[in-house]
Amino acid sequence: MTRLEVGLAVDVVGLLRHVLYTKAKNCSREPRGDNVIAAGEFSDTLTVAPPYQGALGQYMWYINDRSNYSIDILHYEQTLKKVGQCTFINETSSVDLFANFTRTKVGEKSLPRAKVEKLRVVARLHEPFVMKNSEGEFEGFNVDLLSLIAQKVNFTYEIIEVTDTEYDGEIINGMVQELLTGNASMAVGALEVTAKMEEDISFSYTILSTKASILVKKGESTRNFFQFLGPFSIGLWFMILGFIMVAGTALYTMSRFDHTQENSEQRFDLKESLWYSINVLLQGTTEYSPQTTSMRTIIAFFWFCVLIIDAAYTANLAAYLTLQQMDNRIRTVYDLAGQTEMLYGVENNSNLMTFFKTASVDPYERMWAFMKLKEEQTILSNKTKIVELVKDDKYAFIADRVVNDYYALGHCELESIEQNFGQKDFSLGFPRGAPYKDDVNRALLSLKEEGKLDILTKKWWTSRTNCTGDSKTRSIKDKTTKELELTNMFGVFIVLGSFVVLSVIVEIIERITTCVEGKKKQKKEKEETKEKPKPLSDGFQPPALTEGSEKKEKSLFADY
C-alpha cells in the first residue's frame, strides 16, 4: 500500500472510533463490543461530533458533507510545486493561487527545464536487462534505456539493487514492493506487465514484447558431400564395379568368335568392351552393335540388370535425400511432451512456471506433471547450471525468447526456438499517480520513432554474438526447405572435377611419353645410321680435288 492509502485507512478507523465515542458520550472508556450503530444514526452523530484531527488533516462535517478542510494545488514541471490552495467551508469553496505562479499558455515556449532531484530507481539483476560488470557498475538493456530517457526528460537518477522476498510461501517482487511503500520513484528491469501488478502499480508503454521459447543444443553437423553414394552400401558399389568388369570381359571374350568383325576396321577389343559396359550402365550411347546371338543374349540380360540398378538407385536416392531433410530434433512443446528421454523445465518462481502450474489444457498440463515428478532436475534457479545442462544435451530450458536468445547468442552451440504461447510485455514501473509517467511515455515513443530502441535491442542481442552465419538462432517459423542444396550434391562435382584433373594428367603423361619415345627412336636411328658399315666400293673412290688441282685439271682439258 502507498503512504496515502495507509494514512486514509488510519483515518477511517480513527474517525469510526471517534464517532462511537461521541455517541457513547464518554470518551474515558472503550465502547462495548456489542455496540451497534445504524447508518442513519452514524450520519447524524457525525454532523454533531467535534472536529477530528487525523493523519491527513482535520475532519469536520456540515450536514452530510465533509467541511472546513483544504486541499493543496500542485503544479508539476519536472518537480512538484505548491501553487495554491482550495478551501471548503460549509457549502462554499474558494481557490487561492499564489501570486508568483504563472501558467504557460498554449503555443508559448516554456522556459528551459531545470533538473529535478535525483530519482531513486530500483532494479533487479536479470540478464540482459540489468547486470553488473566486473567493476560493480550497472549495465544492460534497461540501464541504457534509462540513460536515454533521462536525457529526454532531463532528470538524474540513482539505481538501487533489490531482490525478491518470500512471505508466507509466496514470492514478492522486490521492485513492486519498493514502489508500493513509496521508497522508489521508478523500477527498471525484467518487469512483466500482469493483471495482478496492474492493481498495485502503474506501467509505462511496452518496451519489449516476447513469447516463450525453448533453449536446446544444436544438432551435430551432418554435412556430407558424397550423399549421392548413400542409396547403396559400399559393398554394393564394389559389386556394381565388379559387374561392369565381368560384363566387359565377357563381351570381349565372345567378340573373339564374332566373324562379322574380321573385315571391320574397329576391333571390339578389351578397352572397347569395358567402355561399352560403362556406357550402358550410365545410359549413354555406343556405335557398336553385336551381330551374333550369343553376344546379343549377354547384352540383353546386361541391359535388364542395368535397368534394375538404375531404377533402384533413383528410388533410393529420392528416399535417402527425403530422410536427410527431415528434422527429428526438439522443435515444439509437443515434441517435448511426446518424449521422456530429455529433461525439460522452467525457472523457479517465474511467470512461465505459474503458467504451466495453472494450465488445464494439453500439452501444458502433461508437461507440468512431468516437471513436478522430477522437480529437483527440471525446476532450477541457477542460470549457469541451466546453460551447462543444455550444452550437455541433457536439458531443454523453457523461458522468454529474449532471455533464451541472449544465451543462444552467447553460446554458439545453443539455439532458441520461439513458441506460440506465453505472450509477454516488459515495461517500466511507477508508483500509482506518478506525475512524471506521461513524460517518460513520451520519451519512449520518441525513442521508438528515432529507432534508438531498435539500436539498443540490436546492441544487447544481435551484435553481442561471435557465432558465424551458420549458427544463428532459429525460429519455429524457419522450416527446413525441400529443395536440395549445394552441399547435398557437392560430391558429384568433386568426382567430376577429380576425373577431369585425372584425364588431363593422363593426357600430359601420354604426351610426355610419346615425346620421350620419339626422341629415343630418333636417337636410335641416328646411332644405327652411324654404325652402319660402308660398302667396298667406297674404298676405290678418287680423292677429293683441291682448288689448285681442279684448275690444273681444267687447263689440261683445255689444252687437250
Coordinates of C-alpha atoms in Angstrom, one line a residue, residues 27-546:
C27 CA -14.5 9.0 25.9
S28 CA -12.8 7.7 29.0
R29 CA -13.7 4.1 28.3
E30 CA -13.8 1.8 25.3
P31 CA -17.3 1.2 23.7
R32 CA -19.0 -2.1 24.4
G33 CA -18.2 -4.9 22.0
D34 CA -21.9 -5.3 21.1
N35 CA -22.3 -1.6 20.4
V36 CA -24.1 -1.4 17.0
I37 CA -24.9 1.9 15.2
A38 CA -27.1 2.2 12.1
A39 CA -26.1 4.2 9.0
G40 CA -28.5 7.0 9.6
E41 CA -27.6 7.3 13.2
F42 CA -23.9 7.3 12.3
S43 CA -24.5 10.1 9.8
D44 CA -26.4 12.2 12.4
T45 CA -23.8 11.6 15.0
L46 CA -21.1 12.6 12.5
T47 CA -22.6 16.0 12.0
V48 CA -22.7 16.8 15.7
A49 CA -19.3 15.3 16.6
P50 CA -16.5 17.6 17.4
P51 CA -13.7 18.1 14.8
Y52 CA -11.4 15.1 14.4
Q53 CA -7.7 15.6 13.7
G54 CA -6.4 12.7 11.6
A55 CA -3.3 11.7 9.7
L56 CA -4.5 13.6 6.6
G57 CA -5.7 16.6 8.4
Q58 CA -8.8 17.8 10.2
Y59 CA -12.3 16.3 9.6
M60 CA -15.5 18.3 10.1
W61 CA -19.0 17.6 8.7
Y62 CA -21.6 20.1 7.6
I63 CA -24.9 18.4 7.1
N64 CA -23.8 15.2 5.1
D65 CA -20.6 16.5 3.6
R66 CA -17.1 17.0 4.9
S67 CA -16.4 20.7 5.6
N68 CA -13.8 23.0 6.9
Y69 CA -10.8 21.5 5.1
S70 CA -8.4 22.5 2.4
I71 CA -6.5 20.8 -0.5
D72 CA -3.2 21.9 -1.8
I73 CA -3.0 22.7 -5.5
L74 CA 0.3 21.4 -7.0
H75 CA 1.9 22.2 -10.4
Y76 CA 4.3 19.7 -12.0
E77 CA 7.1 20.8 -14.3
Q78 CA 9.9 18.4 -13.6
T79 CA 9.2 19.0 -9.9
L80 CA 6.0 19.2 -7.8
K81 CA 5.5 22.8 -6.6
K82 CA 2.6 24.1 -4.4
V83 CA 1.0 26.9 -6.3
G84 CA -2.3 27.4 -4.4
Q85 CA -4.9 26.1 -2.1
C86 CA -8.6 25.1 -2.4
T87 CA -10.6 25.6 0.8
F88 CA -14.0 24.1 1.6
I89 CA -16.1 25.8 4.4
N90 CA -19.6 24.6 5.0
E91 CA -21.2 24.6 1.5
T92 CA -18.8 27.1 -0.1
S93 CA -15.4 26.6 -1.7
S94 CA -12.6 29.0 -2.6
V95 CA -9.5 28.7 -4.7
D96 CA -6.4 30.8 -3.9
L97 CA -3.5 30.8 -6.4
F98 CA -0.1 32.2 -5.3
A99 CA 0.8 35.5 -6.9
N100 CA 4.1 34.2 -8.3
F101 CA 2.5 31.3 -10.2
T102 CA 2.1 31.8 -14.0
R103 CA 0.9 29.1 -16.4
T104 CA 2.5 28.7 -19.8
K105 CA -0.2 29.4 -22.4
V106 CA -0.7 27.1 -25.4
G107 CA 1.7 27.9 -28.2
E108 CA 4.2 29.7 -25.9
K109 CA 7.6 28.2 -25.4
S110 CA 8.2 27.1 -21.9
L111 CA 11.3 28.1 -20.0
P112 CA 14.4 25.8 -20.0
R113 CA 13.7 22.8 -17.8
A114 CA 15.7 22.6 -14.6
K115 CA 16.9 19.2 -13.4
V116 CA 14.7 17.6 -10.8
E117 CA 16.1 16.0 -7.7
K118 CA 17.7 12.6 -8.1
L119 CA 15.1 9.8 -8.6
R120 CA 15.5 6.6 -6.7
V121 CA 15.3 3.8 -9.4
V122 CA 15.1 0.2 -8.2
A123 CA 16.3 -2.7 -10.3
R124 CA 16.6 -6.4 -10.1
L125 CA 19.5 -8.2 -11.7
H126 CA 18.4 -10.2 -14.7
E127 CA 20.3 -10.8 -17.9
P128 CA 20.3 -9.0 -20.2
F129 CA 18.0 -6.3 -18.8
V130 CA 20.1 -5.3 -15.8
M131 CA 23.6 -6.7 -14.9
K132 CA 26.7 -5.7 -13.1
N133 CA 30.1 -5.7 -14.8
S134 CA 33.5 -6.6 -13.2
E135 CA 33.8 -3.1 -11.7
G136 CA 30.4 -3.3 -10.0
E137 CA 28.7 -0.9 -12.3
F138 CA 25.2 -1.4 -13.7
E139 CA 24.8 -2.3 -17.4
G140 CA 22.2 -3.8 -19.6
F141 CA 19.4 -3.1 -21.9
N142 CA 17.3 -1.3 -19.3
V143 CA 20.2 0.7 -18.0
D144 CA 21.0 2.1 -21.4
L145 CA 17.3 2.8 -22.0
L146 CA 17.1 4.6 -18.6
S147 CA 20.0 6.8 -19.6
L148 CA 18.3 7.8 -22.9
I149 CA 15.0 8.6 -21.1
A150 CA 16.9 10.7 -18.5
Q151 CA 18.4 12.8 -21.3
K152 CA 15.0 13.2 -22.9
V153 CA 13.1 14.1 -19.7
N154 CA 16.1 15.8 -18.1
F155 CA 16.3 14.1 -14.7
T156 CA 19.0 12.4 -12.7
Y157 CA 18.7 9.1 -11.0
E158 CA 20.3 6.5 -8.7
I159 CA 20.0 2.8 -9.3
I160 CA 19.4 0.7 -6.2
E161 CA 19.5 -3.1 -6.5
V162 CA 16.7 -5.1 -4.9
T163 CA 15.9 -8.7 -4.6
D164 CA 12.7 -10.7 -4.3
T165 CA 11.5 -11.9 -0.9
E166 CA 9.3 -14.8 0.2
Y167 CA 6.4 -14.2 2.6
D168 CA 4.1 -17.0 3.7
G169 CA 5.2 -19.2 0.8
E170 CA 4.6 -16.5 -1.8
I171 CA 7.4 -14.7 -3.7
I172 CA 7.1 -11.0 -3.5
N173 CA 8.6 -8.9 -6.3
G174 CA 11.2 -6.6 -4.7
M175 CA 10.7 -3.8 -7.3
V176 CA 7.0 -3.8 -6.8
Q177 CA 7.3 -3.8 -3.1
E178 CA 9.6 -0.7 -3.1
L179 CA 7.1 1.2 -5.4
L180 CA 4.2 0.3 -3.1
T181 CA 6.0 1.5 0.0
G182 CA 7.0 4.8 -1.6
N183 CA 10.7 4.1 -1.4
A184 CA 11.3 4.2 -5.2
S185 CA 10.3 6.5 -8.0
M186 CA 10.8 4.0 -10.8
A187 CA 11.5 0.3 -11.4
V188 CA 13.5 -1.0 -14.4
G189 CA 14.5 -4.5 -15.4
A190 CA 12.6 -7.6 -16.4
L191 CA 9.3 -6.2 -15.2
E192 CA 6.4 -8.1 -16.7
V193 CA 3.0 -6.5 -17.1
T194 CA 0.5 -8.6 -15.3
A195 CA -3.1 -8.0 -14.2
K196 CA -2.2 -8.5 -10.5
M197 CA 0.6 -5.9 -10.7
E198 CA -1.6 -3.5 -12.6
E199 CA -3.8 -3.2 -9.5
D200 CA -0.8 -2.0 -7.4
I201 CA 1.5 0.0 -9.6
S202 CA 1.5 1.8 -12.9
F203 CA 3.3 0.7 -16.1
S204 CA 4.8 2.6 -19.0
Y205 CA 4.3 1.8 -22.6
T206 CA 5.6 -1.5 -23.7
I207 CA 9.4 -1.6 -24.4
L208 CA 9.7 -5.2 -25.4
S209 CA 7.3 -8.0 -26.4
T210 CA 8.2 -11.6 -26.4
K211 CA 6.9 -15.2 -26.4
A212 CA 8.1 -18.3 -24.8
S213 CA 11.0 -20.3 -26.4
I214 CA 12.9 -23.5 -26.0
L215 CA 16.7 -23.4 -25.4
V216 CA 18.3 -26.5 -26.8
K217 CA 21.6 -27.7 -28.1
K218 CA 22.1 -27.5 -31.8
G219 CA 22.2 -30.8 -33.7
E220 CA 25.6 -32.0 -34.9
S221 CA 26.5 -31.0 -38.4
T222 CA 25.5 -33.7 -40.9
R223 CA 27.1 -32.1 -43.9
N224 CA 28.1 -34.9 -46.4
F225 CA 29.5 -34.0 -49.8
F226 CA 29.0 -37.6 -51.0
Q227 CA 25.4 -38.1 -50.3
F228 CA 24.8 -39.4 -53.8
L229 CA 26.6 -42.6 -52.7
G230 CA 24.2 -43.0 -49.8
P231 CA 21.5 -45.1 -51.5
F232 CA 23.9 -48.0 -52.0
S233 CA 26.2 -49.5 -49.5
I234 CA 30.0 -49.7 -50.1
G235 CA 29.8 -53.4 -50.8
L236 CA 27.1 -52.9 -53.4
W237 CA 29.1 -50.2 -55.1
F238 CA 32.1 -52.6 -55.4
M239 CA 29.7 -55.3 -56.6
I240 CA 28.5 -53.0 -59.4
L241 CA 32.1 -52.2 -60.3
G242 CA 32.9 -55.9 -60.5
F243 CA 29.7 -56.4 -62.5
I244 CA 31.0 -53.9 -65.1
M245 CA 34.3 -55.6 -65.3
V246 CA 32.8 -59.1 -65.6
A247 CA 30.3 -57.9 -68.3
G248 CA 33.1 -56.2 -70.3
T249 CA 35.4 -59.2 -70.1
A250 CA 32.6 -61.5 -71.2
L251 CA 31.8 -59.2 -74.2
Y252 CA 35.5 -59.1 -75.1
T253 CA 35.7 -62.9 -74.9
M254 CA 32.6 -63.5 -77.0
S255 CA 33.8 -60.9 -79.6
R256 CA 36.8 -63.1 -80.4
F257 CA 34.3 -65.5 -82.0
D258 CA 32.4 -62.8 -83.9
H259 CA 33.3 -63.4 -87.5
T260 CA 31.5 -60.2 -88.5
Q261 CA 34.4 -58.2 -87.2
E262 CA 37.0 -59.9 -89.3
N263 CA 36.8 -57.3 -92.1
S264 CA 35.9 -54.4 -89.7
E265 CA 38.4 -51.6 -89.2
Q266 CA 37.5 -51.1 -85.5
R267 CA 38.0 -54.2 -83.4
F268 CA 35.9 -54.8 -80.3
D269 CA 38.9 -55.3 -78.0
L270 CA 39.0 -55.3 -74.2
K271 CA 39.1 -51.5 -73.9
E272 CA 36.1 -51.1 -76.1
S273 CA 34.2 -53.8 -74.2
L274 CA 34.7 -52.1 -70.9
W275 CA 33.7 -48.7 -72.5
Y276 CA 30.6 -50.3 -73.8
S277 CA 29.6 -51.7 -70.3
I278 CA 30.1 -48.3 -68.7
N279 CA 28.0 -46.6 -71.4
V280 CA 25.1 -49.0 -70.9
L281 CA 25.2 -48.5 -67.1
L282 CA 25.2 -44.7 -67.5
Q283 CA 22.6 -44.9 -70.2
G284 CA 24.9 -43.5 -72.8
T285 CA 25.2 -44.3 -76.4
T286 CA 27.6 -46.5 -78.4
E287 CA 28.2 -47.3 -82.0
Y288 CA 28.8 -51.0 -81.5
S289 CA 26.0 -53.4 -82.4
P290 CA 26.7 -57.1 -81.8
Q291 CA 25.7 -59.5 -84.5
T292 CA 26.0 -62.9 -83.0
T293 CA 23.2 -64.5 -81.0
S294 CA 25.4 -65.2 -78.0
M295 CA 26.6 -61.6 -77.7
R296 CA 23.1 -60.2 -78.1
T297 CA 21.9 -62.6 -75.4
I298 CA 24.6 -61.4 -73.0
I299 CA 23.9 -57.7 -73.8
A300 CA 20.1 -58.1 -73.4
F301 CA 20.4 -59.5 -69.9
F302 CA 23.1 -56.9 -69.1
W303 CA 20.6 -54.2 -70.1
F304 CA 18.0 -55.7 -67.9
C305 CA 20.3 -55.8 -64.9
V306 CA 21.3 -52.2 -65.6
L307 CA 17.6 -51.2 -65.7
I308 CA 17.0 -52.6 -62.3
I309 CA 20.2 -51.0 -60.8
D310 CA 19.3 -47.5 -62.2
A311 CA 15.7 -47.7 -61.1
A312 CA 16.7 -48.9 -57.6
Y313 CA 19.3 -46.1 -57.3
T314 CA 16.9 -43.4 -58.4
A315 CA 14.2 -44.6 -55.9
N316 CA 16.6 -45.0 -53.0
L317 CA 18.3 -41.6 -53.7
A318 CA 14.9 -39.8 -53.5
A319 CA 14.1 -41.6 -50.3
Y320 CA 17.5 -41.0 -48.8
L321 CA 17.5 -37.3 -49.5
T322 CA 14.0 -37.0 -48.1
L323 CA 15.1 -38.6 -44.9
Q324 CA 18.1 -36.3 -44.8
Q325 CA 15.8 -33.3 -45.0
M326 CA 13.6 -34.4 -42.0
D327 CA 14.5 -32.7 -38.7
N328 CA 13.8 -35.1 -35.8
R329 CA 15.1 -32.7 -33.2
I330 CA 13.1 -30.9 -30.5
R331 CA 11.3 -28.0 -32.1
T332 CA 8.0 -27.5 -30.2
V333 CA 6.5 -28.2 -26.8
Y334 CA 4.6 -31.1 -28.4
D335 CA 8.0 -32.7 -29.2
L336 CA 9.0 -32.2 -25.5
A337 CA 5.7 -33.6 -24.2
G338 CA 5.9 -36.6 -26.5
Q339 CA 9.2 -37.9 -25.1
T340 CA 10.7 -38.7 -21.8
E341 CA 14.4 -39.1 -22.6
M342 CA 15.3 -35.4 -22.4
L343 CA 14.5 -33.4 -19.3
Y344 CA 12.9 -30.0 -19.6
G345 CA 11.8 -27.3 -17.2
V346 CA 11.4 -23.7 -16.3
E347 CA 13.0 -21.2 -14.0
N348 CA 11.8 -21.5 -10.4
N349 CA 9.2 -18.9 -9.3
S350 CA 8.9 -17.5 -12.8
N351 CA 5.7 -16.5 -14.6
L352 CA 6.1 -19.4 -17.0
M353 CA 6.2 -21.7 -14.0
T354 CA 2.9 -20.2 -12.9
F355 CA 1.6 -20.7 -16.5
F356 CA 2.4 -24.4 -16.5
K357 CA 1.2 -24.9 -13.0
T358 CA -2.3 -23.4 -13.7
A359 CA -2.6 -24.8 -17.2
S360 CA -5.5 -27.2 -17.8
V361 CA -5.0 -28.0 -21.5
D362 CA -2.7 -30.4 -23.2
P363 CA 0.2 -30.5 -23.6
Y364 CA 1.0 -27.9 -20.9
E365 CA -0.8 -29.8 -18.1
R366 CA 1.0 -33.0 -19.1
M367 CA 4.3 -31.2 -19.2
W368 CA 3.8 -29.8 -15.7
A369 CA 3.1 -33.3 -14.4
F370 CA 6.4 -34.4 -15.8
M371 CA 8.3 -31.4 -14.4
K372 CA 6.7 -31.8 -11.0
L373 CA 7.6 -35.5 -11.0
K374 CA 11.3 -34.6 -11.4
E375 CA 11.2 -31.2 -9.7
E376 CA 14.8 -31.2 -8.5
Q377 CA 16.1 -31.8 -12.0
T378 CA 13.6 -29.7 -14.0
I379 CA 12.7 -26.6 -12.0
L380 CA 16.0 -24.8 -11.5
S381 CA 17.2 -21.3 -10.4
N382 CA 20.9 -21.3 -11.2
K383 CA 21.3 -19.8 -14.7
T384 CA 24.9 -21.1 -15.1
K385 CA 23.8 -24.6 -14.3
I386 CA 20.9 -24.4 -16.7
V387 CA 23.2 -23.4 -19.6
E388 CA 25.7 -26.1 -18.8
L389 CA 22.9 -28.8 -18.8
V390 CA 21.6 -27.5 -22.1
K391 CA 25.2 -27.6 -23.6
D392 CA 25.5 -31.3 -22.5
D393 CA 22.2 -32.0 -24.4
K394 CA 20.6 -33.2 -21.2
Y395 CA 18.1 -30.5 -20.7
A396 CA 15.7 -28.1 -22.6
F397 CA 15.1 -24.8 -20.9
I398 CA 11.7 -23.1 -21.5
A399 CA 11.9 -19.3 -20.9
D400 CA 11.1 -16.0 -22.5
R401 CA 12.5 -15.7 -26.0
V402 CA 14.5 -12.5 -25.2
V403 CA 16.3 -14.4 -22.4
N404 CA 17.0 -17.6 -24.4
D405 CA 18.1 -15.6 -27.4
Y406 CA 20.7 -13.9 -25.2
Y407 CA 22.0 -17.2 -24.0
A408 CA 22.0 -18.7 -27.5
L409 CA 23.9 -15.8 -29.0
G410 CA 26.5 -16.0 -26.2
H411 CA 26.9 -19.8 -26.7
C412 CA 27.1 -20.8 -30.3
E413 CA 26.3 -24.4 -29.7
L414 CA 22.8 -23.5 -28.4
E415 CA 19.7 -22.3 -30.3
S416 CA 16.5 -20.6 -29.2
I417 CA 13.3 -21.8 -30.8
E418 CA 10.3 -19.5 -30.4
Q419 CA 6.9 -21.0 -29.5
N420 CA 3.4 -19.8 -30.0
F421 CA 2.4 -19.3 -26.3
G422 CA 3.5 -17.2 -23.3
Q423 CA 2.9 -13.7 -24.9
K424 CA 4.5 -11.2 -22.5
D425 CA 5.2 -7.5 -22.4
F426 CA 8.0 -5.7 -20.5
S427 CA 7.6 -2.2 -19.2
L428 CA 8.9 0.3 -16.7
G429 CA 7.2 0.5 -13.3
F430 CA 5.9 3.6 -11.4
P431 CA 4.0 4.3 -8.2
R432 CA 0.3 4.9 -8.8
G433 CA -0.3 8.5 -9.7
A434 CA 3.4 9.3 -10.6
P435 CA 3.3 12.7 -12.2
Y436 CA 6.3 12.0 -14.4
K437 CA 4.9 8.9 -16.0
D438 CA 3.5 10.8 -19.0
D439 CA 6.9 12.4 -19.7
V440 CA 8.6 9.0 -19.6
N441 CA 6.0 7.6 -22.0
R442 CA 6.5 10.5 -24.4
A443 CA 10.3 9.9 -24.2
L444 CA 9.7 6.2 -25.0
L445 CA 7.6 7.0 -28.1
S446 CA 10.2 9.4 -29.2
L447 CA 13.0 6.8 -28.9
K448 CA 10.9 4.3 -30.9
E449 CA 10.3 6.8 -33.6
E450 CA 14.0 7.7 -33.8
G451 CA 15.0 4.0 -34.0
K452 CA 17.1 4.1 -30.9
L453 CA 15.1 1.4 -29.1
D454 CA 15.9 -0.9 -32.1
I455 CA 19.5 0.0 -31.8
L456 CA 19.6 -0.9 -28.1
T457 CA 17.9 -4.2 -28.9
K458 CA 20.5 -5.0 -31.5
K459 CA 23.3 -4.0 -29.2
W460 CA 22.3 -6.3 -26.4
W461 CA 21.3 -9.2 -28.6
T462 CA 22.3 -9.5 -32.2
S463 CA 25.7 -7.7 -32.1
R464 CA 26.9 -9.4 -29.0
T465 CA 27.4 -12.8 -30.7
N466 CA 30.6 -14.2 -32.1
C467 CA 28.9 -17.0 -33.9
T468 CA 29.2 -17.4 -37.7
G469 CA 26.3 -17.1 -40.1
D470 CA 25.6 -20.9 -39.9
S471 CA 25.0 -20.7 -36.1
K472 CA 22.3 -18.1 -35.9
T473 CA 19.4 -18.7 -33.7
R474 CA 16.4 -20.4 -35.4
S475 CA 12.8 -19.7 -35.0
I476 CA 10.0 -22.3 -35.3
K477 CA 8.9 -20.4 -38.4
D478 CA 12.1 -21.4 -40.1
K479 CA 11.1 -24.6 -41.9
T480 CA 13.6 -26.9 -43.5
T481 CA 13.4 -26.4 -47.2
K482 CA 12.5 -29.3 -49.5
E483 CA 14.9 -28.4 -52.3
L484 CA 18.4 -29.7 -52.4
E485 CA 21.3 -27.5 -51.5
L486 CA 24.8 -27.4 -52.9
T487 CA 26.2 -29.4 -50.1
N488 CA 23.8 -32.3 -50.9
M489 CA 25.3 -32.8 -54.3
F490 CA 28.7 -31.2 -54.0
G491 CA 30.4 -34.6 -54.1
V492 CA 29.2 -35.1 -57.7
F493 CA 31.1 -32.1 -58.7
I494 CA 34.1 -33.2 -56.7
V495 CA 34.1 -36.5 -58.6
L496 CA 33.6 -34.8 -61.9
G497 CA 36.5 -32.4 -61.2
S498 CA 38.7 -35.2 -60.0
F499 CA 38.2 -37.2 -63.2
V500 CA 38.8 -34.1 -65.3
V501 CA 42.1 -33.4 -63.5
L502 CA 42.9 -37.1 -63.8
S503 CA 42.2 -37.1 -67.6
V504 CA 44.4 -34.0 -68.0
I505 CA 47.2 -35.7 -66.1
V506 CA 46.9 -38.9 -68.1
E507 CA 46.9 -36.8 -71.3
I508 CA 50.0 -34.9 -70.2
I509 CA 51.7 -38.2 -69.3
E510 CA 50.9 -39.7 -72.7
R511 CA 52.2 -36.6 -74.4
I512 CA 55.4 -36.7 -72.4
T513 CA 55.8 -40.5 -73.0
T514 CA 55.2 -40.0 -76.7
C515 CA 57.7 -37.2 -76.9
V516 CA 60.3 -39.2 -75.0
E517 CA 59.8 -42.3 -77.1
G518 CA 60.0 -40.2 -80.2
K519 CA 63.4 -38.7 -79.2
K520 CA 64.6 -42.2 -78.2
K521 CA 63.6 -43.5 -81.6
Q522 CA 65.4 -40.7 -83.5
K523 CA 68.5 -41.1 -81.4
K524 CA 68.4 -44.8 -82.0
E525 CA 68.0 -44.3 -85.8
K526 CA 71.0 -41.9 -85.8
E527 CA 73.1 -44.4 -83.9
E528 CA 72.1 -47.1 -86.3
T529 CA 73.0 -45.0 -89.3
K530 CA 76.3 -44.0 -87.8
E531 CA 77.3 -47.6 -87.0
K532 CA 76.2 -49.0 -90.4
P533 CA 79.3 -50.5 -92.4
K534 CA 80.5 -48.7 -95.6
P535 CA 80.3 -50.7 -98.9
L536 CA 83.5 -51.9 -100.5
S537 CA 83.2 -49.5 -103.5
D538 CA 83.7 -46.6 -101.1
G539 CA 87.5 -47.6 -100.8
F540 CA 88.1 -47.1 -104.6
Q541 CA 86.6 -43.6 -104.9
P542 CA 89.2 -40.9 -106.1
P543 CA 90.2 -38.4 -103.5
A544 CA 88.6 -35.1 -103.5
L545 CA 90.2 -32.4 -105.7
T546 CA 91.5 -29.2 -104.2

